[in-house]
Amino acid sequence: EVIRRGLHHAPKDARLHNQLGLLLSGAGRREEAIGHYEEALVQEPEFGNAWYKLAYIADYSTDDEQVQRMYALFRAEHTSQQSKIFLAFALALVLDRAGDTAQAWKMLEAGNSERYSATGAECDKELRDLGQWRDSMRSINLNPLQGQADDSPGPLFLLGMPRSGSSLAEGILSAHPAVTGAGELNYLSQLLPRYAGEAGVDLANLLCAADEKQLQGLQHDYLELLSLHAADGLVTDKMPG
């Protein structure tokens, strides 16, 4: 209803039509959804996201006019890189449904190539950072913490890549009466400046270089914050770093 009111005031807003199409599609109102996706493309012909959603629910054959328009836009120099990514994946859907898996695969490769050229440098940096973290974590000496346990609730660290199921795992674990789901706490990062000094280092390097007093202080402060969520038992933390 809110989106319809928005369209009443801005009937040519492509993004509102696209969003309403998504909601209608989810409600099973396919023909209405197609109409709003098509209207979004009337207002913004290179709207890649709308093309992808339209290809997902429309029964296009490879020689349909809309499919030829997608090809033309994908090849056009003026089409934005982001739109080309969506167009490539939209064409892959159409080709796969038509049984042309070889061409569908080529469009998937083209879309991923466009995506990598847009984000590749960032991905490469993240891989380097993860490698440095891995190497740093292997050097951490936690021996000073041995025998330092107390009655505070213990942390249960849940680590994973985005969209890997860590939230689902937390939900399952926190269904147990002895486990409290606390989400992404980020407490260790908040405590880091207290122990890293003015220069500042990341958590892995601090843990490698910290002396016994620093490690015990960090442990004490972290567990004290954790106790705000539960008096005993285990508390999940999805963002310990």
mmCIF file of C-alpha atoms in Angstrom:
data_model
loop_
_atom_site.group_PDB
_atom_site.id
_atom_site.type_symbol
_atom_site.label_atom_id
_atom_site.label_comp_id
_atom_site.label_asym_id
_atom_site.label_seq_id
_atom_site.Cartn_x
_atom_site.Cartn_y
_atom_site.Cartn_z
ATOM 1 C CA GLU A 1 0.000 0.000 0.000
ATOM 2 C CA VAL A 2 2.864 2.371 0.799
ATOM 3 C CA ILE A 3 4.466 1.721 -2.608
ATOM 4 C CA ARG A 4 1.145 2.251 -4.383
ATOM 5 C CA ARG A 5 0.765 5.590 -2.622
ATOM 6 C CA GLY A 6 4.283 6.452 -3.735
ATOM 7 C CA LEU A 7 3.409 5.593 -7.335
ATOM 8 C CA HIS A 8 0.314 7.774 -7.086
ATOM 9 C CA HIS A 9 2.622 10.742 -6.480
ATOM 10 C CA ALA A 10 5.476 9.519 -8.734
ATOM 11 C CA PRO A 11 3.943 7.275 -11.429
ATOM 12 C CA LYS A 12 7.146 7.253 -13.471
ATOM 13 C CA ASP A 13 9.448 6.080 -10.682
ATOM 14 C CA ALA A 14 11.114 2.947 -12.108
ATOM 15 C CA ARG A 15 12.360 1.735 -8.732
ATOM 16 C CA LEU A 16 8.920 1.882 -7.155
ATOM 17 C CA HIS A 17 7.501 -0.147 -10.047
ATOM 18 C CA ASN A 18 10.349 -2.633 -9.674
ATOM 19 C CA GLN A 19 9.762 -2.992 -5.926
ATOM 20 C CA LEU A 20 6.024 -3.423 -6.359
ATOM 21 C CA GLY A 21 6.696 -6.050 -9.020
ATOM 22 C CA LEU A 22 8.854 -7.961 -6.538
ATOM 23 C CA LEU A 23 6.125 -7.882 -3.871
ATOM 24 C CA LEU A 24 3.424 -8.957 -6.325
ATOM 25 C CA SER A 25 5.602 -11.779 -7.630
ATOM 26 C CA GLY A 26 6.135 -13.025 -4.082
ATOM 27 C CA ALA A 27 2.374 -12.975 -3.560
ATOM 28 C CA GLY A 28 1.846 -15.128 -6.671
ATOM 29 C CA ARG A 29 0.331 -12.299 -8.723
ATOM 30 C CA ARG A 30 2.571 -12.963 -11.711
ATOM 31 C CA GLU A 31 0.820 -10.975 -14.457
ATOM 32 C CA GLU A 32 0.577 -7.844 -12.311
ATOM 33 C CA ALA A 33 4.248 -8.210 -11.384
ATOM 34 C CA ILE A 34 5.247 -8.499 -15.051
ATOM 35 C CA GLY A 35 3.266 -5.342 -15.799
ATOM 36 C CA HIS A 36 5.161 -3.341 -13.177
ATOM 37 C CA TYR A 37 8.556 -4.696 -14.254
ATOM 38 C CA GLU A 38 7.745 -3.724 -17.840
ATOM 39 C CA GLU A 39 6.650 -0.263 -16.721
ATOM 40 C CA ALA A 40 9.919 0.125 -14.810
ATOM 41 C CA LEU A 41 11.752 -0.627 -18.068
ATOM 42 C CA VAL A 42 9.633 1.864 -19.990
ATOM 43 C CA GLN A 43 10.819 4.524 -17.573
ATOM 44 C CA GLU A 44 14.408 3.259 -17.357
ATOM 45 C CA PRO A 45 15.270 0.932 -20.277
ATOM 46 C CA GLU A 46 18.703 -0.031 -18.901
ATOM 47 C CA PHE A 47 17.401 -1.000 -15.459
ATOM 48 C CA GLY A 48 19.283 -4.294 -15.161
ATOM 49 C CA ASN A 49 17.676 -5.387 -11.902
ATOM 50 C CA ALA A 50 14.201 -5.114 -13.449
ATOM 51 C CA TRP A 51 15.342 -7.082 -16.509
ATOM 52 C CA TYR A 52 16.604 -9.887 -14.285
ATOM 53 C CA LYS A 53 13.407 -10.078 -12.229
ATOM 54 C CA LEU A 54 11.317 -9.994 -15.388
ATOM 55 C CA ALA A 55 13.327 -12.813 -16.987
ATOM 56 C CA TYR A 56 12.898 -14.823 -13.792
ATOM 57 C CA ILE A 57 9.088 -14.919 -13.958
ATOM 58 C CA ALA A 58 8.272 -14.364 -17.662
ATOM 59 C CA ASP A 59 8.085 -17.284 -20.091
ATOM 60 C CA TYR A 60 10.342 -15.850 -22.757
ATOM 61 C CA SER A 61 11.633 -17.799 -25.716
ATOM 62 C CA THR A 62 15.039 -16.919 -27.132
ATOM 63 C CA ASP A 63 13.547 -15.079 -30.128
ATOM 64 C CA ASP A 64 11.170 -12.853 -28.143
ATOM 65 C CA GLU A 65 11.537 -9.129 -28.669
ATOM 66 C CA GLN A 66 12.324 -8.528 -25.004
ATOM 67 C CA VAL A 67 15.181 -11.041 -25.138
ATOM 68 C CA GLN A 68 16.619 -9.344 -28.232
ATOM 69 C CA ARG A 69 16.456 -6.031 -26.363
ATOM 70 C CA MET A 70 18.430 -7.596 -23.505
ATOM 71 C CA TYR A 71 21.101 -8.794 -25.928
ATOM 72 C CA ALA A 72 21.329 -5.344 -27.522
ATOM 73 C CA LEU A 73 21.650 -3.618 -24.163
ATOM 74 C CA PHE A 74 24.258 -6.094 -22.959
ATOM 75 C CA ARG A 75 26.401 -5.400 -26.032
ATOM 76 C CA ALA A 76 25.907 -1.616 -25.998
ATOM 77 C CA GLU A 77 28.861 0.482 -24.832
ATOM 78 C CA HIS A 78 26.626 2.962 -23.011
ATOM 79 C CA THR A 79 25.076 0.313 -20.736
ATOM 80 C CA SER A 80 26.442 0.505 -17.194
ATOM 81 C CA GLN A 81 28.559 -2.334 -15.887
ATOM 82 C CA GLN A 82 26.076 -3.102 -13.111
ATOM 83 C CA SER A 83 23.246 -3.382 -15.640
ATOM 84 C CA LYS A 84 25.353 -5.650 -17.850
ATOM 85 C CA ILE A 85 25.840 -8.022 -14.925
ATOM 86 C CA PHE A 86 22.073 -8.314 -14.384
ATOM 87 C CA LEU A 87 21.416 -8.607 -18.129
ATOM 88 C CA ALA A 88 23.931 -11.433 -18.518
ATOM 89 C CA PHE A 89 22.311 -13.408 -15.698
ATOM 90 C CA ALA A 90 18.828 -12.657 -17.079
ATOM 91 C CA LEU A 91 19.833 -13.998 -20.493
ATOM 92 C CA ALA A 92 21.359 -17.058 -18.837
ATOM 93 C CA LEU A 93 17.961 -17.800 -17.242
ATOM 94 C CA VAL A 94 16.180 -17.538 -20.597
ATOM 95 C CA LEU A 95 18.744 -19.714 -22.388
ATOM 96 C CA ASP A 96 18.752 -22.331 -19.664
ATOM 97 C CA ARG A 97 14.964 -22.634 -19.774
ATOM 98 C CA ALA A 98 15.198 -23.003 -23.552
ATOM 99 C CA GLY A 99 17.585 -25.921 -23.083
ATOM 100 C CA ASP A 100 20.615 -24.125 -24.524
ATOM 101 C CA THR A 101 22.895 -24.825 -21.577
ATOM 102 C CA ALA A 102 26.089 -24.088 -23.538
ATOM 103 C CA GLN A 103 25.015 -20.520 -24.318
ATOM 104 C CA ALA A 104 23.544 -20.108 -20.839
ATOM 105 C CA TRP A 105 26.941 -21.035 -19.388
ATOM 106 C CA LYS A 106 28.637 -18.482 -21.647
ATOM 107 C CA MET A 107 26.315 -15.748 -20.385
ATOM 108 C CA LEU A 108 27.020 -16.762 -16.780
ATOM 109 C CA GLU A 109 30.733 -16.508 -17.500
ATOM 110 C CA ALA A 110 30.201 -13.087 -19.116
ATOM 111 C CA GLY A 111 28.212 -11.870 -16.125
ATOM 112 C CA ASN A 112 30.779 -13.112 -13.656
ATOM 113 C CA SER A 113 33.553 -11.556 -15.727
ATOM 114 C CA GLU A 114 31.774 -8.192 -15.542
ATOM 115 C CA ARG A 115 31.213 -8.670 -11.826
ATOM 116 C CA TYR A 116 34.864 -9.521 -11.186
ATOM 117 C CA SER A 117 36.103 -6.530 -13.159
ATOM 118 C CA ALA A 118 33.850 -4.357 -10.988
ATOM 119 C CA THR A 119 34.801 -5.914 -7.635
ATOM 120 C CA GLY A 120 37.922 -7.976 -8.322
ATOM 121 C CA ALA A 121 40.401 -5.571 -6.736
ATOM 122 C CA GLU A 122 38.306 -5.419 -3.580
ATOM 123 C CA CYS A 123 38.001 -9.228 -3.487
ATOM 124 C CA ASP A 124 41.765 -9.626 -3.945
ATOM 125 C CA LYS A 125 42.386 -7.249 -1.030
ATOM 126 C CA GLU A 126 39.974 -9.197 1.185
ATOM 127 C CA LEU A 127 41.753 -12.445 0.317
ATOM 128 C CA ARG A 128 45.122 -10.898 1.223
ATOM 129 C CA ASP A 129 43.701 -9.582 4.511
ATOM 130 C CA LEU A 130 42.232 -12.984 5.352
ATOM 131 C CA GLY A 131 45.596 -14.602 4.618
ATOM 132 C CA GLN A 132 47.344 -12.168 6.961
ATOM 133 C CA TRP A 133 44.770 -12.869 9.672
ATOM 134 C CA ARG A 134 45.248 -16.614 9.240
ATOM 135 C CA ASP A 135 49.016 -16.292 9.590
ATOM 136 C CA SER A 136 48.676 -14.017 12.615
ATOM 137 C CA MET A 137 46.221 -16.311 14.379
ATOM 138 C CA ARG A 138 48.639 -19.223 14.045
ATOM 139 C CA SER A 139 51.172 -17.250 16.101
ATOM 140 C CA ILE A 140 48.894 -16.420 19.016
ATOM 141 C CA ASN A 141 50.011 -17.700 22.411
ATOM 142 C CA LEU A 142 47.098 -18.068 24.830
ATOM 143 C CA ASN A 143 49.054 -19.963 27.495
ATOM 144 C CA PRO A 144 48.819 -17.026 29.962
ATOM 145 C CA LEU A 145 45.038 -17.567 30.054
ATOM 146 C CA GLN A 146 45.275 -21.193 31.134
ATOM 147 C CA GLY A 147 43.694 -21.694 34.542
ATOM 148 C CA GLN A 148 42.107 -18.231 34.494
ATOM 149 C CA ALA A 149 38.505 -19.370 34.001
ATOM 150 C CA ASP A 150 35.834 -17.922 36.270
ATOM 151 C CA ASP A 151 32.088 -18.261 36.748
ATOM 152 C CA SER A 152 31.219 -15.753 34.023
ATOM 153 C CA PRO A 153 29.153 -16.960 31.072
ATOM 154 C CA GLY A 154 31.375 -18.458 28.419
ATOM 155 C CA PRO A 155 31.490 -17.191 24.840
ATOM 156 C CA LEU A 156 30.413 -19.419 21.990
ATOM 157 C CA PHE A 157 32.011 -17.944 18.865
ATOM 158 C CA LEU A 158 30.166 -18.510 15.584
ATOM 159 C CA LEU A 159 32.294 -17.670 12.568
ATOM 160 C CA GLY A 160 31.423 -17.861 8.883
ATOM 161 C CA MET A 161 31.311 -16.050 5.585
ATOM 162 C CA PRO A 162 28.256 -13.870 4.807
ATOM 163 C CA ARG A 163 25.116 -15.861 3.970
ATOM 164 C CA SER A 164 26.761 -19.092 5.169
ATOM 165 C CA GLY A 165 24.123 -20.028 7.769
ATOM 166 C CA SER A 166 25.674 -18.618 10.955
ATOM 167 C CA SER A 167 22.391 -16.893 11.925
ATOM 168 C CA LEU A 168 20.520 -20.166 11.479
ATOM 169 C CA ALA A 169 23.132 -21.974 13.591
ATOM 170 C CA GLU A 170 22.809 -19.318 16.289
ATOM 171 C CA GLY A 171 19.027 -19.665 16.281
ATOM 172 C CA ILE A 172 19.267 -23.434 16.708
ATOM 173 C CA LEU A 173 21.843 -23.192 19.498
ATOM 174 C CA SER A 174 20.024 -20.444 21.381
ATOM 175 C CA ALA A 175 16.904 -22.614 21.522
ATOM 176 C CA HIS A 176 18.762 -24.505 24.252
ATOM 177 C CA PRO A 177 18.036 -23.057 27.739
ATOM 178 C CA ALA A 178 21.753 -22.885 28.557
ATOM 179 C CA VAL A 179 22.587 -20.762 25.494
ATOM 180 C CA THR A 180 21.807 -17.072 24.960
ATOM 181 C CA GLY A 181 21.954 -15.746 21.387
ATOM 182 C CA ALA A 182 23.551 -12.283 21.448
ATOM 183 C CA GLY A 183 24.233 -11.746 17.748
ATOM 184 C CA GLU A 184 27.167 -9.662 16.529
ATOM 185 C CA LEU A 185 28.621 -8.126 19.679
ATOM 186 C CA ASN A 186 31.846 -6.558 18.393
ATOM 187 C CA TYR A 187 33.035 -6.173 22.006
ATOM 188 C CA LEU A 188 36.631 -7.214 21.319
ATOM 189 C CA SER A 189 36.990 -4.521 18.658
ATOM 190 C CA GLN A 190 35.571 -1.964 21.096
ATOM 191 C CA LEU A 191 38.079 -3.021 23.767
ATOM 192 C CA LEU A 192 41.013 -3.028 21.365
ATOM 193 C CA PRO A 193 42.021 0.660 21.755
ATOM 194 C CA ARG A 194 42.321 0.178 25.522
ATOM 195 C CA TYR A 195 45.087 -2.378 25.046
ATOM 196 C CA ALA A 196 46.585 -1.478 21.651
ATOM 197 C CA GLY A 197 47.712 2.008 22.671
ATOM 198 C CA GLU A 198 47.768 5.122 20.541
ATOM 199 C CA ALA A 199 49.297 3.460 17.481
ATOM 200 C CA GLY A 200 46.560 0.828 17.282
ATOM 201 C CA VAL A 201 46.792 -2.664 15.836
ATOM 202 C CA ASP A 202 44.236 -5.214 14.778
ATOM 203 C CA LEU A 203 43.041 -7.900 17.177
ATOM 204 C CA ALA A 204 45.135 -10.722 15.738
ATOM 205 C CA ASN A 205 48.378 -8.745 16.000
ATOM 206 C CA LEU A 206 47.507 -7.592 19.508
ATOM 207 C CA LEU A 207 46.932 -11.184 20.628
ATOM 208 C CA CYS A 208 50.298 -12.156 19.130
ATOM 209 C CA ALA A 209 52.186 -9.374 20.890
ATOM 210 C CA ALA A 210 50.245 -9.045 24.167
ATOM 211 C CA ASP A 211 51.845 -9.924 27.471
ATOM 212 C CA GLU A 212 50.153 -11.875 30.251
ATOM 213 C CA LYS A 213 48.695 -8.791 31.921
ATOM 214 C CA GLN A 214 47.161 -7.495 28.678
ATOM 215 C CA LEU A 215 45.632 -10.844 27.793
ATOM 216 C CA GLN A 216 44.129 -11.311 31.237
ATOM 217 C CA GLY A 217 42.775 -7.760 31.200
ATOM 218 C CA LEU A 218 41.191 -8.253 27.787
ATOM 219 C CA GLN A 219 39.693 -11.535 28.922
ATOM 220 C CA HIS A 220 38.258 -9.977 32.092
ATOM 221 C CA ASP A 221 36.725 -6.990 30.296
ATOM 222 C CA TYR A 222 35.242 -9.107 27.518
ATOM 223 C CA LEU A 223 33.648 -11.595 29.914
ATOM 224 C CA GLU A 224 32.285 -8.737 32.003
ATOM 225 C CA LEU A 225 30.513 -7.319 28.945
ATOM 226 C CA LEU A 226 29.312 -10.795 28.032
ATOM 227 C CA SER A 227 27.710 -11.160 31.456
ATOM 228 C CA LEU A 228 25.306 -8.328 30.551
ATOM 229 C CA HIS A 229 23.516 -10.824 28.291
ATOM 230 C CA ALA A 230 23.285 -13.778 30.683
ATOM 231 C CA ALA A 231 24.197 -14.569 34.272
ATOM 232 C CA ASP A 232 25.550 -18.016 33.389
ATOM 233 C CA GLY A 233 25.682 -20.559 30.581
ATOM 234 C CA LEU A 234 26.944 -19.780 27.089
ATOM 235 C CA VAL A 235 26.515 -16.596 25.075
ATOM 236 C CA THR A 236 26.931 -16.596 21.293
ATOM 237 C CA ASP A 237 29.061 -13.948 19.612
ATOM 238 C CA LYS A 238 28.976 -13.781 15.817
ATOM 239 C CA MET A 239 31.520 -10.957 15.517
ATOM 240 C CA PRO A 240 34.315 -11.534 18.022
ATOM 241 C CA GLY A 241 36.853 -9.551 15.972
#
